[in-house]
Short mmCIF file of C-alpha atoms in Angstrom, two decimals:
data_model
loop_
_atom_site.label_atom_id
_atom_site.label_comp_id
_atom_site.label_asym_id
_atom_site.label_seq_id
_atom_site.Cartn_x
_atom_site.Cartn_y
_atom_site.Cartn_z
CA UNK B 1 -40.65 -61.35 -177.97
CA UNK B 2 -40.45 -57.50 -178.62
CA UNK B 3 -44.39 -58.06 -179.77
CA UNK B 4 -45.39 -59.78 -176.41
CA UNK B 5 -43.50 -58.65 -173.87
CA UNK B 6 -41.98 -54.97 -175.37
CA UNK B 7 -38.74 -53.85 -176.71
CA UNK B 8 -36.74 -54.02 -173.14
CA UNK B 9 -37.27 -57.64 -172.98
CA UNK B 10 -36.58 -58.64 -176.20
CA UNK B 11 -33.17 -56.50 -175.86
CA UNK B 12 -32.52 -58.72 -172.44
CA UNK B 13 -33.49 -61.97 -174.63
CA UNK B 14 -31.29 -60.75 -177.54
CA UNK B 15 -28.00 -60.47 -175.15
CA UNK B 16 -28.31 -63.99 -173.41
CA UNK B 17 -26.68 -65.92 -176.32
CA UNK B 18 -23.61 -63.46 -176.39
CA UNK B 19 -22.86 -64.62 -173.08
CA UNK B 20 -22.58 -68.25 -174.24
CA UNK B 21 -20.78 -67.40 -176.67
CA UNK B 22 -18.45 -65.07 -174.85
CA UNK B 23 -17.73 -68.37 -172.83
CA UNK B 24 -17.12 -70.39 -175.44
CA UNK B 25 -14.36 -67.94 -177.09
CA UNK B 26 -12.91 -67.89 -173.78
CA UNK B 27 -12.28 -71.51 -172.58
CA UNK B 28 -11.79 -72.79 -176.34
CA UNK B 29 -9.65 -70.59 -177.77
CA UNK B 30 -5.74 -69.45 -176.84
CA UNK B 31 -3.72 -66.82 -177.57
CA UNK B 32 -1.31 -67.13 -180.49
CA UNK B 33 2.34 -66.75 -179.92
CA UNK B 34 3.63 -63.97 -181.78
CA UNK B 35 6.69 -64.23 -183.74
CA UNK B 36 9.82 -62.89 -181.43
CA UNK B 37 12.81 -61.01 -183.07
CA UNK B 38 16.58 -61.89 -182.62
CA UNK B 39 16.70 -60.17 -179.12
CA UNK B 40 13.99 -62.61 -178.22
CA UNK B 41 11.50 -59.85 -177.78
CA UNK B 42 7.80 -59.03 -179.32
CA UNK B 43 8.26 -55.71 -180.85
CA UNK B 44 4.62 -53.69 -181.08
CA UNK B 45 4.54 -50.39 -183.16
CA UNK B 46 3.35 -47.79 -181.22
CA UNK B 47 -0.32 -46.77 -181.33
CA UNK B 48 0.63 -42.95 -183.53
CA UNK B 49 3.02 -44.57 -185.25
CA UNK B 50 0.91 -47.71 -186.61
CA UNK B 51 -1.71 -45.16 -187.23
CA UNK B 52 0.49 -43.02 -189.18
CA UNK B 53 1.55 -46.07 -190.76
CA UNK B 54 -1.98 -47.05 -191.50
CA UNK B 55 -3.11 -43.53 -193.17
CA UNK B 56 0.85 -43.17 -195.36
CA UNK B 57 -1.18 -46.17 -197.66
CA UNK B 58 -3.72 -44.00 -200.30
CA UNK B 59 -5.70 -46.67 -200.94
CA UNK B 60 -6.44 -47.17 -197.57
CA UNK B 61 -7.34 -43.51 -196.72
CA UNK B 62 -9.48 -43.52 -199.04
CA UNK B 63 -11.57 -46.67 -198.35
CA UNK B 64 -11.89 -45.62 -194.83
CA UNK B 65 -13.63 -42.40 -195.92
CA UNK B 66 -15.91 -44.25 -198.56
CA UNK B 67 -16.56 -46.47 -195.80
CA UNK B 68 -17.79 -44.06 -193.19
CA UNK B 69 -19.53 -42.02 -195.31
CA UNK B 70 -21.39 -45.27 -196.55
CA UNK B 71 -22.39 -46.56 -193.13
CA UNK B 72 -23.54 -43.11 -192.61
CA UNK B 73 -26.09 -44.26 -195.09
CA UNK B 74 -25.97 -47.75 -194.39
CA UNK B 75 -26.74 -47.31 -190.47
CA UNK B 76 -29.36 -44.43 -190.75
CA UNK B 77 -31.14 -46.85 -193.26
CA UNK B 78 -31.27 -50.20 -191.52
CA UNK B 79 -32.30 -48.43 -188.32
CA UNK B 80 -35.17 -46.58 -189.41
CA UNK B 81 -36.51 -49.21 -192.09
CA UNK B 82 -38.05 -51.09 -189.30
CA UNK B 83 -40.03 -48.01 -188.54
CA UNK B 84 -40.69 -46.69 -191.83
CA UNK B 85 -42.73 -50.29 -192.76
CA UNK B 86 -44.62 -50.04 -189.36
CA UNK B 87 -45.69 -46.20 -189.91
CA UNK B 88 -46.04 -46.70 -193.89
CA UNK B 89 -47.80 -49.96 -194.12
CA UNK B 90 -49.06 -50.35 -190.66
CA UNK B 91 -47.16 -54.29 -190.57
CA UNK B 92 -46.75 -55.65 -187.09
CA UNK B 93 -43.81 -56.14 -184.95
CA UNK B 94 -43.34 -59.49 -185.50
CA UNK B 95 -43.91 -58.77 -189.34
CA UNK B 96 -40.96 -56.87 -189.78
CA UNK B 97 -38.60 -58.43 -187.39
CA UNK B 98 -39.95 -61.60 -189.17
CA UNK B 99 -38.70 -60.25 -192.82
CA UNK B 100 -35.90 -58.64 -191.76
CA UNK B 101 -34.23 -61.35 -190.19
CA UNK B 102 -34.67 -63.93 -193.08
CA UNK B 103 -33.26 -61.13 -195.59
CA UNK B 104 -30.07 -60.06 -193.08
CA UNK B 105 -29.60 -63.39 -192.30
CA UNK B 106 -30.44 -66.04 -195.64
CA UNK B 107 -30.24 -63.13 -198.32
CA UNK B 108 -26.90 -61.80 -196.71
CA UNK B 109 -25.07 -64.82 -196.17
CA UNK B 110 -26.07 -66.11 -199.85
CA UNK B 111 -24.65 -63.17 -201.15
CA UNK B 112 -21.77 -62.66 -199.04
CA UNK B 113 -20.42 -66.02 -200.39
CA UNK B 114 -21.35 -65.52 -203.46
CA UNK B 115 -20.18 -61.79 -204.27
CA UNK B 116 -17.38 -63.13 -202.53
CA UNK B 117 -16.30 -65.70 -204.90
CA UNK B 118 -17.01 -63.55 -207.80
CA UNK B 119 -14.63 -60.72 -206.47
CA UNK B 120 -12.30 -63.51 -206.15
CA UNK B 121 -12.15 -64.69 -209.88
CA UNK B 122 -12.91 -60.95 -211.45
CA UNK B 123 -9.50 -60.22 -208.70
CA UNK B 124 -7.43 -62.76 -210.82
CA UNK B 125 -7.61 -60.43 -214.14
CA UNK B 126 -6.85 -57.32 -212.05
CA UNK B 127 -6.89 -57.09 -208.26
CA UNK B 128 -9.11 -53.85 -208.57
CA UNK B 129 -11.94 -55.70 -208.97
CA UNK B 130 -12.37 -56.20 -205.49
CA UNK B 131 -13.11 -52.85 -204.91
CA UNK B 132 -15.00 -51.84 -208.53
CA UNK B 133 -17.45 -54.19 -207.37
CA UNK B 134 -17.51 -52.89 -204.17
CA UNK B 135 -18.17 -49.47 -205.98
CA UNK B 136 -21.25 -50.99 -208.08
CA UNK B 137 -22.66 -52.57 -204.84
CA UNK B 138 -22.54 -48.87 -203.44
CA UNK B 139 -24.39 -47.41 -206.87
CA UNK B 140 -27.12 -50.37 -206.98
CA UNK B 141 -28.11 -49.86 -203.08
CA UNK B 142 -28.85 -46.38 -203.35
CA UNK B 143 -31.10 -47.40 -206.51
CA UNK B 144 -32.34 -49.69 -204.63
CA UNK B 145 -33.24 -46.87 -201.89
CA UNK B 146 -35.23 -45.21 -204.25
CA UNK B 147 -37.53 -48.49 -204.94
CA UNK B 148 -37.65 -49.20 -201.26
CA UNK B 149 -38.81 -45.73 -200.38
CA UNK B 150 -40.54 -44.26 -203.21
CA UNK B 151 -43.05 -47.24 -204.03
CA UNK B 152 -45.68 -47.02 -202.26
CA UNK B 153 -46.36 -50.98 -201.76
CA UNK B 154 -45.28 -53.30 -199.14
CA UNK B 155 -44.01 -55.67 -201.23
CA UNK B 156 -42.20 -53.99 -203.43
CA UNK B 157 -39.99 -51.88 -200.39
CA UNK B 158 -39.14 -55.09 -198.85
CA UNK B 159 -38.14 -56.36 -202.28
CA UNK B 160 -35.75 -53.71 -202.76
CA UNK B 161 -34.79 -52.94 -199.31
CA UNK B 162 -33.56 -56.55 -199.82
CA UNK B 163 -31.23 -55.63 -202.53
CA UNK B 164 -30.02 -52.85 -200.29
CA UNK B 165 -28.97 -55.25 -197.02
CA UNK B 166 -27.23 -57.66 -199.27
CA UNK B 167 -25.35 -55.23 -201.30
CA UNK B 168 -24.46 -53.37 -197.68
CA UNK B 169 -23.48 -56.81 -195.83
CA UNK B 170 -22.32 -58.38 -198.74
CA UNK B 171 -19.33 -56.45 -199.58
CA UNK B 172 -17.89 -56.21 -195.90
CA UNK B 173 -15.85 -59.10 -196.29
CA UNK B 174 -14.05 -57.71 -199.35
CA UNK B 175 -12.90 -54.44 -198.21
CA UNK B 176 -11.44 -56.23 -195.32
CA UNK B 177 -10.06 -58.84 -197.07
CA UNK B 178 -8.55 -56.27 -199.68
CA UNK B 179 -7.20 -53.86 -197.21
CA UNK B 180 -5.45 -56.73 -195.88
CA UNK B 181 -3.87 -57.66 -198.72
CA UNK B 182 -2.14 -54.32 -198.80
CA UNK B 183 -1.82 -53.47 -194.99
CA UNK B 184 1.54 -55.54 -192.92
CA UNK B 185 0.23 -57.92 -191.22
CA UNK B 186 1.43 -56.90 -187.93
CA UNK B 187 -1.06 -53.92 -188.21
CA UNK B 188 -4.09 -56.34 -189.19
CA UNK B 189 -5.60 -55.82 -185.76
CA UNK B 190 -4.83 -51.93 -185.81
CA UNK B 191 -6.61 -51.64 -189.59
CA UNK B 192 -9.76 -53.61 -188.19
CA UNK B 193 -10.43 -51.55 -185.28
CA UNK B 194 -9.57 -48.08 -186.92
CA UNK B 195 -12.13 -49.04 -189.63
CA UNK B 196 -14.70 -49.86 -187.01
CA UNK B 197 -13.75 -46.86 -184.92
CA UNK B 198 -14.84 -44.90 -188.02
CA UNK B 199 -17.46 -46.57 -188.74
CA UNK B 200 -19.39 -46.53 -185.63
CA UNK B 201 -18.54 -42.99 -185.09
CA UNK B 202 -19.70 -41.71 -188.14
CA UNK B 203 -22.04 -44.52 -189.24
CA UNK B 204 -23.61 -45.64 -186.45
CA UNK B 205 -23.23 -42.00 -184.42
CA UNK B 206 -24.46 -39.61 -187.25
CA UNK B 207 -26.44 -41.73 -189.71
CA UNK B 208 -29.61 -42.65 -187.50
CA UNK B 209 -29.29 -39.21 -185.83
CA UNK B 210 -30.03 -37.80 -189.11
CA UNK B 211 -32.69 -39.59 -189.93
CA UNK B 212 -34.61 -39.09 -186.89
CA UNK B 213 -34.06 -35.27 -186.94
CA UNK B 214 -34.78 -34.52 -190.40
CA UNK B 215 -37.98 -36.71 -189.86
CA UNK B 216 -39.19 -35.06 -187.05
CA UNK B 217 -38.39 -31.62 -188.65
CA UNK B 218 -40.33 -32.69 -192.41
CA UNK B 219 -42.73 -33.98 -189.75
CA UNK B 220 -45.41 -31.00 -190.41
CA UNK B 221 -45.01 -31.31 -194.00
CA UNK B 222 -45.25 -34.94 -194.71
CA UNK B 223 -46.97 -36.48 -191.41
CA UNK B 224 -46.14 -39.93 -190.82
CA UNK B 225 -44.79 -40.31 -194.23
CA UNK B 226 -41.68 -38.04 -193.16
CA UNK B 227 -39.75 -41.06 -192.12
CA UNK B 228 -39.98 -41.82 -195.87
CA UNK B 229 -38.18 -38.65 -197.08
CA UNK B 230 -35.49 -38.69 -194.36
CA UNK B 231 -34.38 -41.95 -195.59
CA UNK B 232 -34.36 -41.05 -199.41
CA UNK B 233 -32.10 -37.93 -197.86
CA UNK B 234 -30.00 -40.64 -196.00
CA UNK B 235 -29.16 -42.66 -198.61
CA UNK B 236 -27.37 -39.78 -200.47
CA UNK B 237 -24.49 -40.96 -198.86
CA UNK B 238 -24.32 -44.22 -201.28
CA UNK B 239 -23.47 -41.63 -204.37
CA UNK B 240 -20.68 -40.04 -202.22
CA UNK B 241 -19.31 -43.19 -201.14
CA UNK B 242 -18.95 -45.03 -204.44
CA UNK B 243 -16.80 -42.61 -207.10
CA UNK B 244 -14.49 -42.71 -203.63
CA UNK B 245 -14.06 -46.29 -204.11
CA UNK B 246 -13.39 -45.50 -207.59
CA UNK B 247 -10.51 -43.47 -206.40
CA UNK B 248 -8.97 -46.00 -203.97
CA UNK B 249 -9.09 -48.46 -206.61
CA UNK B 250 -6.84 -46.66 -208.76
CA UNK B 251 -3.64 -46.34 -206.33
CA UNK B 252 -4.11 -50.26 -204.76
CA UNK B 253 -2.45 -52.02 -207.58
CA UNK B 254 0.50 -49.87 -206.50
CA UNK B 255 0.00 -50.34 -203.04
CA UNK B 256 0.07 -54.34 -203.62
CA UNK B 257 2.81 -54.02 -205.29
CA UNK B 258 4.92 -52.01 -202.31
#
C-alpha cells in the first residue's frame, strides 16, 4: 500500500483492523468482578502508594531500568532498519515491509514460544533462568547488530537483523511473566503499565530520536551510509542492558520467596 499509494495511506489502511478489533473486545468481553473484602468493599491501593510498592521490590527496579535502556536500543533499531536497507541496498518499499513482516511476525512468534518453553524448563532448576536468558538474548542481539550493520550485503543484514527482532520480541513475554511471579497480583495492572510507561518514554521517545540526530550529524562524514553508524551507536544500549539483568537476577529468588 505504502508503495502505491504513500506512507499516509498505508498508515489509514494499517488502523482499520484496530477498529474491528476494538469492537470485538468491547461487545465480547466483561469486566471481572473483583474480589470484595469483609466490609463488602473493593479496596484499590492508591496510585503513590502501589508505585512505591512496585519500586520497594529490587528485582523489579532493576528490570525496569534494563528494560528501558534496552528499548532505547530496541526502538531506535527497528525504526531506522527499514531505512537503513532502502538507503544501503537501494531495496524497495514493498521489499522491506515484505521481509520485515515475515521475520516480526513467523520468526517472532516461533521464537517467542519456543524461548518461552525453554525458560520454562531451565526455570524448574532455578527460577533465575528466566531472566539469565533474558540477559543472553540482550548480549546475542547486539552481536547480532554488528552483523546486521557492519556487512555490507543484503542478505546477510537481514539474516542477522533477524536474530535481533526475535531475540527483542522473544523475551517480552518472560520478563512479564517473571515480574509477575514476584509482583501481588492486585498490582498486575499497575506493573504492566509502569513498564510500558518506561518503555515508551525512554524507548520509543529517545531511541529513534537518537538515531536520526546522530545520522544527520555523521551525515557529512559518512553520506548516506551515516544511518549505518547511528545504529551501531544505538545498539550500545544492548551491553548496558544485559549485566543489569544480571543484577536483577540475583535478588529475585529472594523476592519469590517474600
Amino acid at each position: 500500500v505504502g508503495q502505491l499509494y504513500g506512507w499516509r495511506t498505508a498508515f489509514i489502511v494499517a488502523a482499520i483492523p484496530g477498529i474491528g478489533l476494538a469492537l470485538l473486545l468491547f461487545f465480547s468481553t466483561s469486566e471481572q468482578v473483583r474480589k470484595k473484602n469483609t466490609d463488602g468493599l473493593v479496596h484499590n491501593p492508591p496510585l503513590l502508594g502501589g508505585i512505591r510498592y512496585l519500586f520497594s521490590v529490587p528485582s523489579f527496579r532493576t528490570v525496569a531500568l534494563a528494560m528501558a535502556i534496552a528499548h532505547f536500543s530496541i526502538f531506535g533499531v527497528m525504526n531506522f532498519t527499514p531505512s537503513f536497507l532502502i538507503r544501503s541496498y537501494n531495496l524497495s518499499l514493498t521489499e522491506v515491509a515484505t521481509t520485515l513482516a515475515l521475520i516480526y511476525g513467523i520468526g517472532g512468534g516461533i521464537g517467542t514460544i519456543l524461548i518461552g518453553v525453554f525458560a520454562d524448563r531451565m526455570a524448574k532448576r532455578d527460577p533465575r533462568w528466566r531472566i539469565w536468558l533474558v540477559s543472553l538474548c540482550t548480549i546475542i542481539a547486539f552481536i547480532a547488530c554488528l552483523g546486521a550493520y557492519l556487512f555490507h550485503s543484503p542478505l546477510l543484514s537481514i539474516c542477522f537483523y533477524a536474530v535481533v527482532a526475535i531475540c527483542a520480541v522473544s523475551t517480552q513475554g518472560i520478563i512479564f511473566g517473571t515480574l509477575q511471579l514476584v509482583i501481588k497480583s492486585r498490582s498486575h495492572a499497575l506493573l504492566t503499565s509502569v513498564i510500558f510507561f518506561s518503555n515508551n518514554l525512554f524507548g520509543l521517545g529517545l531511541g529513534p530520536l537518537f538515531v536520526g540526530m546522530v545520522s544527520d550529524a555523521s551525515r557529512p562524514h559518512f553520506g548516506n551510509e551515516s544511518v549505518r553508524f547511528a545504529l551501531i551507536l544505538c545498539a550500545t544500549g544492548f551491553l548496558i542492558a544485559a549485566p543489569l539483568y544480571l543484577r536483577a537476577a540475583k535478588s529475585l529468588r529472594n523476592d519469590l520467596l517474600s
